[in-house]
Amino acid sequence: MAPHDLSSFDLTDKPHINLGLDGIVAFSTKKSFIDGQKGELIYAGYNIDTLAEHATFEEVCFLLWNDRLPTQAELESLQQALLAERTLPKAVIEFIQSCDKDAEPMGVLRSAVSMLSEHDGHDIADTQAATISMTAKMPAMIAAFDRVRRGLEIISPLSNGSTAENFLYMLNGEAPGEAAIKTMDLCLILHAEHGMNASTFVARSIASTMSDIYSAVTGAIGSLKGPLHGGANTAVMNMLLEMQAKGEGLDPVEEVKGKLARKEKIMGFGHRVYKTLDPRAVHLQKMSKQLSEETGHMKLYEWSVAMLETMKSEKNIDANVDFFSATVYYSIGIQPDLYTCIFAMSRVSGWTAHFMEQSDNNRLIRPRALYIADKNLDWTPIEQR
Ligand code: CMC
């Protein structure tokens, strides 16, 4: 029997099951709106295209946390607060140094964020302080782990500059160029918030038990890590690199058709809500094209476009945010297994915004499951089983 075939069970109260909570509206929110038919994404009133053109990541953080744009003074005050929280506690640095070189970066990030609840110097119940601290420290954690595993010294954070600039500086140990900073900042803006995705649902569920925000972000990182969610960007890059290893003559159209024939999923495609091109992918494709031209990685970009067209014609499935973000990060020299960490260091803004929104109007999240096994079986002694 298929795992979800309920035909032979007595459904006493005949519930309707929405697998994957598909279509269930469980909350109201001011944080974001998605029109999956039109391909529209709005953060707290502002279209993602408007934010991509005008905002900085820090402005987006303020917007998500306060449901309005900051004044100049408020933005400067937020930037100062983030700057003041960039340095990692000694215990977190020691933990990162103790990690195996082959450890999954998302696992390291999850554990390091979890450690902050004990080593941050803030009261665990001070949600605002913890929010600033995690947003400021996650880039430093990712950069520190990448340097340690490459046998390099951990770099101290910049005492000025944006989140994007500081991350690239701490990763590479040299001042990033304007174009790289702008690319990273735009990626952070595009990944900051996205409705009731799996990791945000985890964060809200943890908030609903009146647990702390460090736990919520730790849980959300664990959820984001999976390849059906944020882990897809790393999976996309690995797929493209595997294709490249087969030789320049590879036909990406046949590659996609072959995968579909074998019922394999193509990472970076499909979405529960979007039934058209993800509006974030539009910006990322533009960036990917431009960077690929600049860095001479045109082959991977051209293959990506051929894959996009083939998925559309074969399955009518569009690319999501993860597809072109992979080649964007690749073009600026970032290791593929860090891509999901970059997603996390942006999405922490959305997770924490939802934690606060849930806490302000809380009801314990507690759905139900339909029991489909036997009841009241006789006990069998262990030697008779
Ligand atoms: N490649 C091939 N076929 C696909 C894909 C794909 N990437 N995505 C969906 N389909 C097919 C799927 O096989 C199914 O076909 P059929 O009806 O013939 O069985 C149909 O489309 C519906 O797919 P589904 O898996 O039932 O859709 P879902 O809403 O449950 O899942 C998804 C959404 C994102 C998990 C899925 O599209 C997927 O696995 N995509 C690949 C992983 C990925 O890129 N994830 C990132 C999601 S967006 C960013 C984020 O959330 O982090």
CSV table of C-alpha atoms in Angstrom, one decimal, residues 3-379:
chain,number,residue,atom,x,y,z
A,3,PRO,CA,2.2,5.4,2.3
A,4,HIS,CA,-0.6,7.9,1.9
A,5,ASP,CA,-3.3,5.5,0.6
A,6,LEU,CA,-6.0,5.7,3.3
A,7,SER,CA,-8.6,3.6,1.6
A,8,SER,CA,-8.5,0.6,3.9
A,9,PHE,CA,-8.6,2.6,7.1
A,10,ASP,CA,-11.7,3.6,9.1
A,11,LEU,CA,-11.5,7.4,9.0
A,12,THR,CA,-13.8,7.9,11.9
A,13,ASP,CA,-13.8,11.7,11.7
A,14,LYS,CA,-12.9,11.8,8.0
A,15,PRO,CA,-10.2,14.5,8.1
A,16,HIS,CA,-8.9,16.0,4.9
A,17,ILE,CA,-5.1,15.7,4.8
A,18,ASN,CA,-3.1,18.4,3.1
A,19,LEU,CA,0.3,16.7,2.6
A,20,GLY,CA,3.1,19.1,3.1
A,21,LEU,CA,0.5,21.5,4.5
A,22,ASP,CA,-0.1,22.5,0.9
A,23,GLY,CA,-2.5,25.5,0.7
A,24,ILE,CA,-3.0,25.7,4.5
A,25,VAL,CA,-3.2,29.3,5.7
A,26,ALA,CA,-2.1,29.1,9.4
A,27,PHE,CA,-1.1,32.8,10.1
A,28,SER,CA,-1.5,36.3,9.1
A,29,THR,CA,1.7,38.2,8.5
A,30,LYS,CA,3.0,41.7,7.5
A,31,LYS,CA,6.4,40.3,6.5
A,32,SER,CA,5.9,39.2,2.9
A,33,PHE,CA,3.4,38.4,0.2
A,34,ILE,CA,3.8,36.0,-2.8
A,35,ASP,CA,1.6,35.9,-5.9
A,36,GLY,CA,2.6,32.6,-7.3
A,37,GLN,CA,0.7,33.1,-10.6
A,38,LYS,CA,2.0,36.6,-11.3
A,39,GLY,CA,5.5,35.9,-10.0
A,40,GLU,CA,5.3,38.7,-7.5
A,41,LEU,CA,7.1,39.0,-4.2
A,42,ILE,CA,6.6,41.8,-1.7
A,43,TYR,CA,8.4,42.4,1.6
A,44,ALA,CA,6.3,44.5,4.1
A,45,GLY,CA,4.7,46.5,1.3
A,46,TYR,CA,7.7,46.8,-1.1
A,47,ASN,CA,8.1,44.9,-4.3
A,48,ILE,CA,11.3,42.9,-4.5
A,49,ASP,CA,12.2,44.7,-7.7
A,50,THR,CA,11.9,48.1,-5.9
A,51,LEU,CA,14.1,46.8,-3.1
A,52,ALA,CA,16.6,45.2,-5.5
A,53,GLU,CA,17.0,48.6,-7.2
A,54,HIS,CA,17.1,50.9,-4.1
A,55,ALA,CA,17.6,49.1,-0.8
A,56,THR,CA,20.6,47.8,1.1
A,57,PHE,CA,20.4,44.5,3.1
A,58,GLU,CA,20.5,46.5,6.3
A,59,GLU,CA,17.5,48.6,5.2
A,60,VAL,CA,15.7,45.3,4.4
A,61,CYS,CA,16.5,44.0,7.8
A,62,PHE,CA,15.0,47.1,9.4
A,63,LEU,CA,12.0,46.8,7.1
A,64,LEU,CA,11.3,43.2,8.1
A,65,TRP,CA,11.8,43.9,11.8
A,66,ASN,CA,9.7,47.1,11.9
A,67,ASP,CA,7.3,46.8,8.9
A,68,ARG,CA,8.5,50.2,7.6
A,69,LEU,CA,11.6,51.7,6.1
A,70,PRO,CA,14.2,53.3,8.4
A,71,THR,CA,15.0,57.0,8.6
A,72,GLN,CA,18.7,57.9,8.0
A,73,ALA,CA,19.3,58.1,11.8
A,74,GLU,CA,17.5,54.7,12.3
A,75,LEU,CA,19.6,53.1,9.6
A,76,GLU,CA,22.8,54.5,11.0
A,77,SER,CA,21.9,53.3,14.5
A,78,LEU,CA,21.1,49.8,13.1
A,79,GLN,CA,24.4,49.7,11.2
A,80,GLN,CA,26.3,50.7,14.4
A,81,ALA,CA,24.5,48.0,16.4
A,82,LEU,CA,25.4,45.4,13.8
A,83,LEU,CA,29.1,46.6,13.8
A,84,ALA,CA,29.3,46.3,17.5
A,85,GLU,CA,28.2,42.7,17.4
A,86,ARG,CA,30.4,41.3,14.7
A,87,THR,CA,33.1,39.8,16.9
A,88,LEU,CA,32.7,36.1,17.7
A,89,PRO,CA,32.9,34.9,21.3
A,90,LYS,CA,36.1,33.0,22.1
A,91,ALA,CA,34.2,29.7,22.7
A,92,VAL,CA,32.6,29.9,19.3
A,93,ILE,CA,36.0,30.6,17.6
A,94,GLU,CA,37.5,27.6,19.5
A,95,PHE,CA,34.5,25.4,18.4
A,96,ILE,CA,35.0,26.4,14.7
A,97,GLN,CA,38.7,25.7,15.0
A,98,SER,CA,37.9,22.3,16.4
A,99,CYS,CA,35.6,21.2,13.6
A,100,ASP,CA,36.7,18.6,11.1
A,101,LYS,CA,37.8,20.2,7.8
A,102,ASP,CA,35.2,18.0,6.0
A,103,ALA,CA,32.4,19.1,8.2
A,104,GLU,CA,29.3,20.4,6.4
A,105,PRO,CA,29.4,24.2,6.7
A,106,MET,CA,25.6,24.4,7.4
A,107,GLY,CA,26.1,22.0,10.3
A,108,VAL,CA,29.0,24.1,11.7
A,109,LEU,CA,26.8,27.2,11.3
A,110,ARG,CA,23.9,25.6,13.1
A,111,SER,CA,26.0,24.5,16.1
A,112,ALA,CA,27.8,27.8,16.3
A,113,VAL,CA,24.5,29.8,16.3
A,114,SER,CA,23.2,27.4,19.0
A,115,MET,CA,26.3,28.1,21.1
A,116,LEU,CA,25.6,31.8,21.0
A,117,SER,CA,22.7,31.4,23.5
A,118,GLU,CA,25.3,30.5,26.1
A,119,HIS,CA,28.2,32.7,25.0
A,120,ASP,CA,26.7,35.9,23.6
A,121,GLY,CA,26.7,38.0,26.7
A,122,HIS,CA,23.0,38.8,26.2
A,123,ASP,CA,20.0,37.7,28.3
A,124,ILE,CA,18.6,34.8,26.3
A,125,ALA,CA,15.2,36.4,26.5
A,126,ASP,CA,16.4,39.7,25.0
A,127,THR,CA,15.0,38.9,21.5
A,128,GLN,CA,16.2,42.2,20.0
A,129,ALA,CA,19.8,41.9,21.1
A,130,ALA,CA,19.9,38.3,20.0
A,131,THR,CA,18.5,39.2,16.6
A,132,ILE,CA,21.2,41.8,16.0
A,133,SER,CA,23.9,39.5,17.3
A,134,MET,CA,23.0,36.6,15.1
A,135,THR,CA,22.6,38.7,12.0
A,136,ALA,CA,26.0,40.3,12.7
A,137,LYS,CA,27.8,37.1,13.6
A,138,MET,CA,26.6,34.5,11.1
A,139,PRO,CA,28.7,35.9,8.3
A,140,ALA,CA,31.7,35.9,10.6
A,141,MET,CA,31.1,32.3,11.5
A,142,ILE,CA,30.8,31.2,7.9
A,143,ALA,CA,34.0,33.0,6.9
A,144,ALA,CA,35.9,31.8,9.9
A,145,PHE,CA,35.0,28.1,9.2
A,146,ASP,CA,36.0,28.4,5.5
A,147,ARG,CA,39.3,30.0,6.4
A,148,VAL,CA,40.1,27.4,9.1
A,149,ARG,CA,39.4,24.5,6.8
A,150,ARG,CA,41.7,26.1,4.2
A,151,GLY,CA,44.4,26.3,6.8
A,152,LEU,CA,44.2,30.1,7.0
A,153,GLU,CA,44.0,32.5,9.9
A,154,ILE,CA,40.6,33.8,11.0
A,155,ILE,CA,40.3,37.5,10.1
A,156,SER,CA,38.9,40.0,12.5
A,157,PRO,CA,35.8,41.8,11.3
A,158,LEU,CA,35.9,45.2,9.7
A,159,SER,CA,35.0,48.1,12.0
A,160,ASN,CA,32.9,49.7,9.3
A,161,GLY,CA,31.3,48.6,6.0
A,162,SER,CA,28.2,46.7,5.2
A,163,THR,CA,27.3,43.1,6.0
A,164,ALA,CA,28.1,42.1,2.4
A,165,GLU,CA,31.5,43.9,2.4
A,166,ASN,CA,32.5,42.5,5.8
A,167,PHE,CA,31.6,38.9,4.8
A,168,LEU,CA,33.7,39.0,1.6
A,169,TYR,CA,36.5,40.6,3.5
A,170,MET,CA,36.5,38.0,6.3
A,171,LEU,CA,36.2,35.2,3.7
A,172,ASN,CA,39.0,36.3,1.4
A,173,GLY,CA,41.3,38.5,3.7
A,174,GLU,CA,41.3,41.4,1.2
A,175,ALA,CA,39.1,44.3,0.5
A,176,PRO,CA,36.4,43.3,-2.0
A,177,GLY,CA,35.7,45.4,-5.1
A,178,GLU,CA,32.6,47.5,-5.4
A,179,ALA,CA,31.0,45.1,-7.9
A,180,ALA,CA,31.4,42.1,-5.6
A,181,ILE,CA,30.0,44.0,-2.6
A,182,LYS,CA,27.0,45.1,-4.7
A,183,THR,CA,26.4,41.5,-6.0
A,184,MET,CA,26.6,40.0,-2.5
A,185,ASP,CA,24.3,42.8,-1.1
A,186,LEU,CA,21.7,42.1,-3.8
A,187,CYS,CA,21.8,38.4,-3.1
A,188,LEU,CA,21.2,39.1,0.6
A,189,ILE,CA,18.2,41.3,-0.2
A,190,LEU,CA,16.7,38.6,-2.5
A,191,HIS,CA,17.0,35.8,0.1
A,192,ALA,CA,15.9,37.7,3.2
A,193,GLU,CA,12.2,36.7,3.4
A,194,HIS,CA,9.8,34.4,1.7
A,195,GLY,CA,6.5,33.7,3.3
A,196,MET,CA,5.7,30.5,5.1
A,197,ASN,CA,8.6,28.4,3.7
A,198,ALA,CA,9.7,25.3,5.7
A,199,SER,CA,12.4,27.0,7.8
A,200,THR,CA,10.3,30.0,8.6
A,201,PHE,CA,7.5,27.7,9.7
A,202,VAL,CA,10.1,25.9,12.0
A,203,ALA,CA,11.1,29.3,13.4
A,204,ARG,CA,7.5,30.2,14.1
A,205,SER,CA,6.7,26.8,15.6
A,206,ILE,CA,9.6,27.2,18.0
A,207,ALA,CA,8.4,30.8,18.8
A,208,SER,CA,5.0,29.4,19.5
A,209,THR,CA,6.2,27.3,22.4
A,210,MET,CA,7.6,30.5,24.0
A,211,SER,CA,11.1,29.1,23.5
A,212,ASP,CA,14.0,31.5,22.7
A,213,ILE,CA,15.0,33.0,19.4
A,214,TYR,CA,18.5,31.3,19.3
A,215,SER,CA,16.6,28.0,19.4
A,216,ALA,CA,14.3,29.2,16.6
A,217,VAL,CA,17.2,30.2,14.3
A,218,THR,CA,19.1,27.0,15.1
A,219,GLY,CA,16.1,25.0,14.1
A,220,ALA,CA,15.5,27.1,11.0
A,221,ILE,CA,19.1,26.5,9.9
A,222,GLY,CA,18.6,22.8,10.2
A,223,SER,CA,15.5,23.0,8.0
A,224,LEU,CA,17.1,25.3,5.4
A,225,LYS,CA,20.0,22.9,5.0
A,226,GLY,CA,17.9,20.2,3.2
A,227,PRO,CA,18.2,20.0,-0.6
A,228,LEU,CA,14.5,20.6,-1.2
A,229,HIS,CA,14.9,24.0,0.5
A,230,GLY,CA,18.0,26.1,0.8
A,231,GLY,CA,20.4,23.2,0.2
A,232,ALA,CA,19.3,23.3,-3.5
A,233,ASN,CA,21.7,26.1,-4.4
A,234,THR,CA,24.7,23.9,-3.4
A,235,ALA,CA,23.1,21.0,-5.2
A,236,VAL,CA,22.7,23.1,-8.4
A,237,MET,CA,26.4,23.9,-8.4
A,238,ASN,CA,27.4,20.3,-7.8
A,239,MET,CA,25.1,19.3,-10.7
A,240,LEU,CA,26.7,21.9,-13.1
A,241,LEU,CA,30.2,20.9,-12.0
A,242,GLU,CA,29.4,17.2,-12.6
A,243,MET,CA,28.1,18.1,-16.0
A,244,GLN,CA,31.3,20.1,-16.7
A,245,ALA,CA,33.4,17.1,-15.6
A,246,LYS,CA,31.8,15.1,-18.4
A,247,GLY,CA,33.4,17.4,-20.9
A,248,GLU,CA,32.7,20.6,-22.8
A,249,GLY,CA,30.8,18.7,-25.5
A,250,LEU,CA,28.0,17.8,-23.2
A,251,ASP,CA,24.5,18.6,-24.4
A,252,PRO,CA,22.5,20.2,-21.5
A,253,VAL,CA,19.2,19.6,-23.2
A,254,GLU,CA,19.9,15.8,-23.4
A,255,GLU,CA,21.2,15.9,-19.8
A,256,VAL,CA,17.9,17.4,-18.6
A,257,LYS,CA,15.8,15.0,-20.7
A,258,GLY,CA,17.8,12.0,-19.4
A,259,LYS,CA,17.3,13.1,-15.8
A,260,LEU,CA,13.6,13.6,-16.3
A,261,ALA,CA,13.3,10.2,-18.0
A,262,ARG,CA,15.0,8.7,-14.9
A,263,LYS,CA,12.5,10.6,-12.7
A,264,GLU,CA,15.3,12.5,-11.1
A,265,LYS,CA,14.6,16.0,-9.8
A,266,ILE,CA,16.6,18.8,-11.3
A,267,MET,CA,17.7,21.0,-8.5
A,268,GLY,CA,16.9,24.7,-8.7
A,269,PHE,CA,13.6,24.1,-10.5
A,270,GLY,CA,10.0,24.0,-9.2
A,271,HIS,CA,8.3,25.7,-6.3
A,272,ARG,CA,5.3,25.0,-4.1
A,273,VAL,CA,3.9,28.6,-4.6
A,274,TYR,CA,5.3,30.0,-7.9
A,275,LYS,CA,3.7,28.6,-11.0
A,276,THR,CA,5.8,31.0,-13.1
A,277,LEU,CA,9.4,32.2,-13.0
A,278,ASP,CA,10.4,33.1,-9.4
A,279,PRO,CA,10.9,37.0,-9.5
A,280,ARG,CA,14.2,36.5,-7.6
A,281,ALA,CA,15.5,34.3,-10.3
A,282,VAL,CA,15.0,37.1,-12.8
A,283,HIS,CA,17.5,39.3,-10.9
A,284,LEU,CA,19.8,36.4,-10.3
A,285,GLN,CA,19.8,35.4,-14.0
A,286,LYS,CA,20.8,38.9,-15.0
A,287,MET,CA,23.6,38.9,-12.4
A,288,SER,CA,24.7,35.4,-13.5
A,289,LYS,CA,24.9,36.5,-17.1
A,290,GLN,CA,26.9,39.6,-16.4
A,291,LEU,CA,29.3,37.9,-14.0
A,292,SER,CA,29.8,34.9,-16.3
A,293,GLU,CA,30.7,37.3,-19.1
A,294,GLU,CA,33.2,39.1,-16.9
A,295,THR,CA,34.8,36.0,-15.5
A,296,GLY,CA,34.8,33.9,-18.6
A,297,HIS,CA,32.5,31.2,-17.2
A,298,MET,CA,30.0,31.6,-20.1
A,299,LYS,CA,29.7,27.8,-20.7
A,300,LEU,CA,28.0,27.2,-17.3
A,301,TYR,CA,25.6,30.2,-17.9
A,302,GLU,CA,24.8,29.0,-21.4
A,303,TRP,CA,24.1,25.5,-20.1
A,304,SER,CA,21.9,27.0,-17.4
A,305,VAL,CA,19.8,28.8,-20.0
A,306,ALA,CA,19.4,25.7,-22.1
A,307,MET,CA,18.3,23.8,-19.0
A,308,LEU,CA,15.8,26.5,-18.2
A,309,GLU,CA,14.3,26.3,-21.7
A,310,THR,CA,14.2,22.5,-21.6
A,311,MET,CA,12.5,22.4,-18.2
A,312,LYS,CA,9.9,24.9,-19.5
A,313,SER,CA,9.2,23.0,-22.7
A,314,GLU,CA,9.4,19.5,-21.2
A,315,LYS,CA,7.6,20.0,-17.9
A,316,ASN,CA,6.4,23.6,-17.8
A,317,ILE,CA,8.5,24.0,-14.6
A,318,ASP,CA,10.4,27.3,-14.0
A,319,ALA,CA,13.6,28.0,-12.1
A,320,ASN,CA,13.5,29.1,-8.5
A,321,VAL,CA,15.9,31.3,-6.5
A,322,ASP,CA,18.5,28.6,-6.1
A,323,PHE,CA,19.2,28.0,-9.8
A,324,PHE,CA,21.0,31.1,-10.9
A,325,SER,CA,22.3,32.0,-7.4
A,326,ALA,CA,24.7,29.1,-7.8
A,327,THR,CA,26.5,30.5,-10.8
A,328,VAL,CA,26.4,34.0,-9.3
A,329,TYR,CA,28.3,32.8,-6.2
A,330,TYR,CA,30.6,30.6,-8.3
A,331,SER,CA,31.5,33.6,-10.4
A,332,ILE,CA,32.6,35.5,-7.4
A,333,GLY,CA,34.8,32.6,-6.2
A,334,ILE,CA,32.8,31.2,-3.3
A,335,GLN,CA,33.0,27.5,-2.5
A,336,PRO,CA,29.8,25.7,-3.5
A,337,ASP,CA,29.1,24.2,-0.1
A,338,LEU,CA,29.0,27.8,1.4
A,339,TYR,CA,26.0,28.8,-0.8
A,340,THR,CA,23.3,27.6,1.6
A,341,CYS,CA,25.1,29.4,4.5
A,342,ILE,CA,24.9,32.6,2.5
A,343,PHE,CA,21.1,32.0,2.2
A,344,ALA,CA,21.0,31.5,6.0
A,345,MET,CA,22.9,34.7,6.8
A,346,SER,CA,20.3,36.6,4.8
A,347,ARG,CA,17.2,34.7,5.8
A,348,VAL,CA,18.0,35.1,9.5
A,349,SER,CA,16.4,38.6,9.0
A,350,GLY,CA,13.1,36.9,7.9
A,351,TRP,CA,13.2,34.2,10.6
A,352,THR,CA,13.7,36.7,13.4
A,353,ALA,CA,11.0,39.0,12.0
A,354,HIS,CA,8.6,36.0,12.0
A,355,PHE,CA,9.7,35.0,15.5
A,356,MET,CA,8.8,38.5,16.8
A,357,GLU,CA,5.5,38.5,14.9
A,358,GLN,CA,4.5,35.1,16.2
A,359,SER,CA,5.5,36.1,19.8
A,360,ASP,CA,3.4,39.3,19.6
A,361,ASN,CA,0.2,37.3,18.7
A,362,ASN,CA,1.0,33.8,19.9
A,363,ARG,CA,-1.0,30.6,19.8
A,364,LEU,CA,0.8,27.3,20.2
A,365,ILE,CA,1.3,25.7,16.8
A,366,ARG,CA,-0.1,22.2,17.1
A,367,PRO,CA,-1.6,20.5,14.0
A,368,ARG,CA,-2.8,17.0,14.1
A,369,ALA,CA,-2.0,13.8,12.3
A,370,LEU,CA,-4.3,11.0,11.2
A,371,TYR,CA,-3.4,7.8,13.0
A,372,ILE,CA,-3.2,4.9,10.5
A,373,ALA,CA,-1.8,2.0,12.5
A,374,ASP,CA,-3.4,-0.7,14.7
A,375,LYS,CA,-4.9,0.0,18.1
A,376,ASN,CA,-4.7,-1.9,21.4
A,377,LEU,CA,-2.6,-4.8,20.3
A,378,ASP,CA,-2.0,-7.7,22.7
A,379,TRP,CA,1.5,-7.6,24.3
